[in-house]
mmCIF file of C-alpha atoms in Angstrom:
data_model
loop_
_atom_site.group_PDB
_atom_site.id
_atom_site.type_symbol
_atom_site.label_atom_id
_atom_site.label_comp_id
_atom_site.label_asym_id
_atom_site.label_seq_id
_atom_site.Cartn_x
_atom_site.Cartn_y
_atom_site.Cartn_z
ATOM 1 C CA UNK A 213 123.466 15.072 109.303
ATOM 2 C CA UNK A 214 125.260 15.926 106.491
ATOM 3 C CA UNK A 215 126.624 20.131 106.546
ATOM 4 C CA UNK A 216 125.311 21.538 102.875
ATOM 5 C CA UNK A 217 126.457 24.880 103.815
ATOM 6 C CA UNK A 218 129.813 25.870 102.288
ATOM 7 C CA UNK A 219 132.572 27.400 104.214
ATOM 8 C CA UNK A 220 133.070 31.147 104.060
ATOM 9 C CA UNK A 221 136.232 32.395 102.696
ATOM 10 C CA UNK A 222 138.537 34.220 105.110
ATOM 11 C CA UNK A 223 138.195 37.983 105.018
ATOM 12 C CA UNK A 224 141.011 39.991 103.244
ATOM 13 C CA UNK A 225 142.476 43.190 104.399
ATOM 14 C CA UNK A 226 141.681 46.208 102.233
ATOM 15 C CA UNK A 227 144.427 49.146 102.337
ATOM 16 C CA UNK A 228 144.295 51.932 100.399
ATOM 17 C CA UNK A 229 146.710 51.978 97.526
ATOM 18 C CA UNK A 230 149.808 54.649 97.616
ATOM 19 C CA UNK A 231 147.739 56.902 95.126
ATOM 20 C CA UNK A 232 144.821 57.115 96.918
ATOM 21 C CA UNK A 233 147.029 58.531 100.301
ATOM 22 C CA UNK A 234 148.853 60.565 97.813
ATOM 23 C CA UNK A 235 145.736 62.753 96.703
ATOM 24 C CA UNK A 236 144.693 62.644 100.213
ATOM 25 C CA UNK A 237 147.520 64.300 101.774
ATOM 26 C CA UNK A 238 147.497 66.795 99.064
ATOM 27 C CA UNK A 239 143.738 67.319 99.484
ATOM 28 C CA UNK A 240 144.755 68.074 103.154
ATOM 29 C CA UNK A 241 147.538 70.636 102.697
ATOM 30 C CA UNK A 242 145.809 72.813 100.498
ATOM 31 C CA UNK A 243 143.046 73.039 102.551
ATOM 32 C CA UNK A 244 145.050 73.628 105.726
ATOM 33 C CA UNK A 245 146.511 76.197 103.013
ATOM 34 C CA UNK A 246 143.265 77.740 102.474
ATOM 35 C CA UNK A 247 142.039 78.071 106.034
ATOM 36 C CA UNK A 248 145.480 79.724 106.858
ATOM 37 C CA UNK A 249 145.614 82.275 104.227
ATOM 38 C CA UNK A 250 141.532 83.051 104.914
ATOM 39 C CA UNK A 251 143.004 83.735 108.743
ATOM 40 C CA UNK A 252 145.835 85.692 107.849
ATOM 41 C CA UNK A 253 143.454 87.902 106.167
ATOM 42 C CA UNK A 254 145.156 87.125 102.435
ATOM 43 C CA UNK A 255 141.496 85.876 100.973
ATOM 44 C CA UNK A 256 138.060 87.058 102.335
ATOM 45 C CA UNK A 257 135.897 84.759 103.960
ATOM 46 C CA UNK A 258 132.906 83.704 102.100
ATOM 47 C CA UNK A 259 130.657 83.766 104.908
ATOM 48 C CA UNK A 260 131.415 87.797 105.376
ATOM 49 C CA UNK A 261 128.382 90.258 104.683
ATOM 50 C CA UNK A 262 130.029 93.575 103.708
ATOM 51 C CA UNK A 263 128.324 97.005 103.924
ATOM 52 C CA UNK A 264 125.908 97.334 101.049
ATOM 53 C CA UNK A 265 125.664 93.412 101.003
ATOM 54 C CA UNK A 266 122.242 91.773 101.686
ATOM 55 C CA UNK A 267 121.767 88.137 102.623
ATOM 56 C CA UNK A 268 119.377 86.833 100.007
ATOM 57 C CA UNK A 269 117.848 83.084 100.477
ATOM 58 C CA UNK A 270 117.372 81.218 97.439
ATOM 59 C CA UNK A 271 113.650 82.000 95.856
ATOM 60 C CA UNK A 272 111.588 80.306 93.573
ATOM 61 C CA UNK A 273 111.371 81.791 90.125
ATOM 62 C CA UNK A 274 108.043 83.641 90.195
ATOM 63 C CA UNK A 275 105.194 82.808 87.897
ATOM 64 C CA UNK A 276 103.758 86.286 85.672
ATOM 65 C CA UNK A 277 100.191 86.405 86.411
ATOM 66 C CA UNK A 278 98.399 85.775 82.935
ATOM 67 C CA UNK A 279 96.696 89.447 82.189
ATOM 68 C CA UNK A 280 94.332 90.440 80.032
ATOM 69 C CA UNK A 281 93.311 93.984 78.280
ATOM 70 C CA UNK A 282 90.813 95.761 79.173
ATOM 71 C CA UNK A 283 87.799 95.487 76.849
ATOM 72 C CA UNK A 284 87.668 98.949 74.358
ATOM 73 C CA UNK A 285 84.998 101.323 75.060
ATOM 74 C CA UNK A 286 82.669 102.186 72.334
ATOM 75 C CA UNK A 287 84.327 104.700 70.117
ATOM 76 C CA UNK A 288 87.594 103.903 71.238
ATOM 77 C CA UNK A 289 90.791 102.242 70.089
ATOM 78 C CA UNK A 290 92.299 99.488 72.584
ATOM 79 C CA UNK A 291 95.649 100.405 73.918
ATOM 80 C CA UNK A 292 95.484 104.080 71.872
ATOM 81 C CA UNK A 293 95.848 106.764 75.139
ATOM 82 C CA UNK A 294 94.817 110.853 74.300
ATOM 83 C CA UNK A 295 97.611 112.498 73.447
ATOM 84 C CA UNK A 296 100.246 113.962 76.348
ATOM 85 C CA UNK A 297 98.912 117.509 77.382
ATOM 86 C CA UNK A 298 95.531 117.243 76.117
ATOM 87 C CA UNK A 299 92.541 116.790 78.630
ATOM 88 C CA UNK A 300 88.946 116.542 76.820
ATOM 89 C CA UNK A 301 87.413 117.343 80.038
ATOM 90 C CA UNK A 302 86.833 121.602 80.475
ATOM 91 C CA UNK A 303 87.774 122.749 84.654
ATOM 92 C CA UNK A 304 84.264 124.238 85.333
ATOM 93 C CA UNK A 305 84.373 126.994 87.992
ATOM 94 C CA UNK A 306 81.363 128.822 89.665
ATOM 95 C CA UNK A 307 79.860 131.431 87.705
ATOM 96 C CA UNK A 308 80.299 135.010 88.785
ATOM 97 C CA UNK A 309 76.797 136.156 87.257
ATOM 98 C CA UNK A 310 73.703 135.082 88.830
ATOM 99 C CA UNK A 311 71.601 132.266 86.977
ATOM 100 C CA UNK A 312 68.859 133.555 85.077
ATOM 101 C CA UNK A 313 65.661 131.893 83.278
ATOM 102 C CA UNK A 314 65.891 130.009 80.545
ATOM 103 C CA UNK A 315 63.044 131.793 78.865
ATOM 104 C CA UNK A 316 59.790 134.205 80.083
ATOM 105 C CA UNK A 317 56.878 132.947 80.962
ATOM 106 C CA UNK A 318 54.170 131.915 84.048
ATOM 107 C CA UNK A 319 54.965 128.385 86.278
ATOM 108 C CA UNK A 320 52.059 126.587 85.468
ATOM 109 C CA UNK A 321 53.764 123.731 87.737
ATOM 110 C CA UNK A 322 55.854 124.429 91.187
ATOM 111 C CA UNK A 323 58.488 122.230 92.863
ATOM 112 C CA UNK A 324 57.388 119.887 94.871
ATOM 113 C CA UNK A 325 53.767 120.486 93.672
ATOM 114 C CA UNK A 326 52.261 117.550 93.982
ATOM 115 C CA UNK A 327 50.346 116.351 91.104
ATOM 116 C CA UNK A 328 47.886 113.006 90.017
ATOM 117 C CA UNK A 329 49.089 110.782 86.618
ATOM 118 C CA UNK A 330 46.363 107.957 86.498
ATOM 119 C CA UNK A 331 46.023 107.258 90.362
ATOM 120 C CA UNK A 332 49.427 108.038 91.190
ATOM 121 C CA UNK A 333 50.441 110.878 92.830
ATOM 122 C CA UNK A 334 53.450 112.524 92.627
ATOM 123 C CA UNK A 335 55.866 115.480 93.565
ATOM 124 C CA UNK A 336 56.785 117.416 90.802
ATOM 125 C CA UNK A 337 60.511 118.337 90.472
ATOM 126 C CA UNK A 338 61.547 121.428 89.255
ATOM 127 C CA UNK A 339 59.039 124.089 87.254
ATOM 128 C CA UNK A 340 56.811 123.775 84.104
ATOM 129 C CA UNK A 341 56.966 127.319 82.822
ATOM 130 C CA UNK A 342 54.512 128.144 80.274
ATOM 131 C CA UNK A 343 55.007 129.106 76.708
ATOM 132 C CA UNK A 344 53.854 129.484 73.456
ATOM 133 C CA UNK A 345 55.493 126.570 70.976
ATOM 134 C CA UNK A 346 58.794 127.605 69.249
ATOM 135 C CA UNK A 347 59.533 129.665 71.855
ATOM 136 C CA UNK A 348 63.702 130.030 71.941
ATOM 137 C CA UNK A 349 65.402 128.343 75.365
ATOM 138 C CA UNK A 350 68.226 129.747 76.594
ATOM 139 C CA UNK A 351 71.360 128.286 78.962
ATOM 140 C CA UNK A 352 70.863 129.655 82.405
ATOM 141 C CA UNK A 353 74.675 129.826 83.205
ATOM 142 C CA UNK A 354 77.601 129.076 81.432
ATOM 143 C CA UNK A 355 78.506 125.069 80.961
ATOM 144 C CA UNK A 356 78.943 122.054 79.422
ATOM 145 C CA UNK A 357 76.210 120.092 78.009
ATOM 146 C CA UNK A 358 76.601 116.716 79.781
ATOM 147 C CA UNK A 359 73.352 114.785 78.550
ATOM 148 C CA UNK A 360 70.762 115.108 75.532
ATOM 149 C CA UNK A 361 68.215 112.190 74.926
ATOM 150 C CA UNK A 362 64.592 111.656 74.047
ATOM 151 C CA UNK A 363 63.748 110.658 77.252
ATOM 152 C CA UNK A 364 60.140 108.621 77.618
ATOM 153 C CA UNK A 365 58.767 110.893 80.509
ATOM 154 C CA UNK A 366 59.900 114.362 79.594
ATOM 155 C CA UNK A 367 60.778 114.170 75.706
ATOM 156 C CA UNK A 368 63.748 115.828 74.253
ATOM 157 C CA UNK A 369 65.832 116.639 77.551
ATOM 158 C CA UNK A 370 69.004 118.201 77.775
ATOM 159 C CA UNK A 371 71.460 119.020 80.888
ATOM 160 C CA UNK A 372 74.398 121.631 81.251
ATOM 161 C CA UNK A 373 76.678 120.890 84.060
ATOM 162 C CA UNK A 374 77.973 123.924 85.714
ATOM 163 C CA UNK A 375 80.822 124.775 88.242
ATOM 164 C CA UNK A 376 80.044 124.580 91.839
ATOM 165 C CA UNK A 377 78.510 120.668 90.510
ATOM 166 C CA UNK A 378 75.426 122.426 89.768
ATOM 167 C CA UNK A 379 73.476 121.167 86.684
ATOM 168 C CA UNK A 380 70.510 122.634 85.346
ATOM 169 C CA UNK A 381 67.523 120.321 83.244
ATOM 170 C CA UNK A 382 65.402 121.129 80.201
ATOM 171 C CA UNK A 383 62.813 119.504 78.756
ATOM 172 C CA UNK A 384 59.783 119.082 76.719
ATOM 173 C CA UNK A 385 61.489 120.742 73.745
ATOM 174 C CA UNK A 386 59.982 120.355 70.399
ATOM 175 C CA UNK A 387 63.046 118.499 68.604
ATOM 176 C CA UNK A 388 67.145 117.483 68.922
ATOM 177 C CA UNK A 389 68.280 120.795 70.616
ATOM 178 C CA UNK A 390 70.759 122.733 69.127
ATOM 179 C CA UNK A 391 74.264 121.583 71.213
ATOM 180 C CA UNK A 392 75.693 117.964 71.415
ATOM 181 C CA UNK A 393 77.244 116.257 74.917
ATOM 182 C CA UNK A 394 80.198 118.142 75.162
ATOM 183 C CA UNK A 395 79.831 121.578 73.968
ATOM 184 C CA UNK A 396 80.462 124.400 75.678
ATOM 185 C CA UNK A 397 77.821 126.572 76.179
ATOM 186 C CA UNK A 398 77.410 130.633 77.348
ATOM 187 C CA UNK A 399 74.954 132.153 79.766
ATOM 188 C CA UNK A 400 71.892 132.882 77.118
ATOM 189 C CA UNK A 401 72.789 131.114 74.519
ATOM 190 C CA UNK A 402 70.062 129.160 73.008
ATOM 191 C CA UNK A 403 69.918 125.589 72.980
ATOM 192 C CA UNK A 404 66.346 124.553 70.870
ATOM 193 C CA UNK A 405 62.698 124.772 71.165
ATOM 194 C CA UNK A 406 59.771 124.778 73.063
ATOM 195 C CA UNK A 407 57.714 121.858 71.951
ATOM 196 C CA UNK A 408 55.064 118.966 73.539
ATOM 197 C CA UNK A 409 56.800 115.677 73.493
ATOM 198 C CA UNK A 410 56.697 115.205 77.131
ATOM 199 C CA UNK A 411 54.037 112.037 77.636
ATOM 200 C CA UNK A 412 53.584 112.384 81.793
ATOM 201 C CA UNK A 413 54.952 115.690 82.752
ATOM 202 C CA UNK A 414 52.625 117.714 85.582
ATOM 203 C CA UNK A 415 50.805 120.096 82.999
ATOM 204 C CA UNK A 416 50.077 119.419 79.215
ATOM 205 C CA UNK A 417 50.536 121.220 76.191
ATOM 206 C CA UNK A 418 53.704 123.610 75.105
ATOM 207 C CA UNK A 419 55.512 124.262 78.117
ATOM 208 C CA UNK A 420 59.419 123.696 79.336
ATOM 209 C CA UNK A 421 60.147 121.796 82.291
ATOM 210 C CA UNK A 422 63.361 123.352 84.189
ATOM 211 C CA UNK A 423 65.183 121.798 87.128
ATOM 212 C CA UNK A 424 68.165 122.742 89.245
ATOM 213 C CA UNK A 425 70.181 120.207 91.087
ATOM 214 C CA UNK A 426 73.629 120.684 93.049
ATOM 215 C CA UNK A 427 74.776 117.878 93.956
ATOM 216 C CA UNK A 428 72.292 115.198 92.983
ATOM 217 C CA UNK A 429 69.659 117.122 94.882
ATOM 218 C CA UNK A 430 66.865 118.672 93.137
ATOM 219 C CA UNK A 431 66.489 122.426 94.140
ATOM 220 C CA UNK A 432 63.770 125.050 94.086
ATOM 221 C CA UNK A 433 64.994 127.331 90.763
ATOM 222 C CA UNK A 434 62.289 130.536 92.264
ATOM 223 C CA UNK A 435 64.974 130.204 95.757
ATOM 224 C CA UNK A 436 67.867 130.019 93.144
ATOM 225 C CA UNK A 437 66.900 132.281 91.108
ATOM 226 C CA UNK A 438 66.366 135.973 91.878
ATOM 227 C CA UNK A 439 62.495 136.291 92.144
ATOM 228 C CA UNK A 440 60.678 136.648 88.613
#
């Protein structure tokens, strides 16, 4: 059988040329160089922490969370802050003087009485305290008005908060009371009129509903109040 496979060619030596061991050998004494003068204390070592050094891995660069601005509030610029010093908000301490009523007049209507609208029945809170229409109401303490609205139960309604978190309630008035959300407001200073806008208070006709509450709970205003 005839061979088709060619011969290899004998392998050749490969030496490195003179320049090659040249660089080499220089390569070699400057790093024994190096390692001598690092030893001898002539350059630091690289791998020394000194004090007030931290080892710090390597980190990925972090990614900013995308954020976005707060919707504005009604009434209010977006990103415009109150001015430095200035807080809207009065500090509202207890009153010294006892709370008085917010006008004269007989409680047609106790707390707690319990009363019949249609054929529900329900506990009345706070006093209906008769009077004639037009009749002036007055703040019971010193405050800040904190809420006035046409309200679908008791009609025009307005609130005072008070220090000690009290608030105190009228309603039933005859129109828009005098103060706006906000104002400040002195013990007897009057704040609108009697009326008959409430649609399912616990008596008819002109009269002025008046609540207490301290602390989100409705209180009795005769046990507040000194007695009539």
């Amino acid at each position: 059988m005839k061979n088709i496979f060619a011969p290899l060619a004998p392998l050749k030596k490969i030496r490195p040329s003179r320049k090659l061991l040249l660089v080499g050998g220089y390569l070699l004494v400057i790093t024994l160089l190096l390692a001598a003068a690092v030893w001898r204390g002539y350059l630091p070592n690289p791998l020394t922490l000194f004090a007030g050094q931290e080892a710090v891995p390597p980190q990925e660069q972090p990614v900013e969370a995308e954020t976005q601005a707060p919707p504005a509030v009604e009434g209010e610029t977006a990103g415009e802050n109150p001015p430095a010093g200035e807080d809207s908000t009065p500090v509202l301490t207890l009153p010294q003087t006892p709370m008085v009523w917010p006008l004269e007049g007989t409680i047609l209507a106790g707390h707690h009485e319990v009363y019949r609208i249609g054929n529900t029945l329900r506990a009345h809170v706070g006093v209906d305290i008769e009077a004639a229409a037009e009749s002036e109401v007055k703040a019971a303490w010193p405050g800040v008005v904190e809420r006035v609205t046409e309200d679908a139960r008791l009609g025009w309604l307005l609130e005072i908060r008070h220090g000690g978190d009290y608030l105190t309630q009228y309603a039933n008035l005859l129109e828009e009371p005098y103060v706006e959300v906000g104002d400040e407001v002195q013990q007897g200073q009057a704040l609108g009129k009697v009326g008959g806008s409430a649609a399912l208070d616990a008596v008819e006709g002109t009269h002025l509903h008046f609540a207490i509450y301290r602390q989100g709970e409705a209180l009795d205003p005769v046990q507040v109040i000194s007695p009539r």
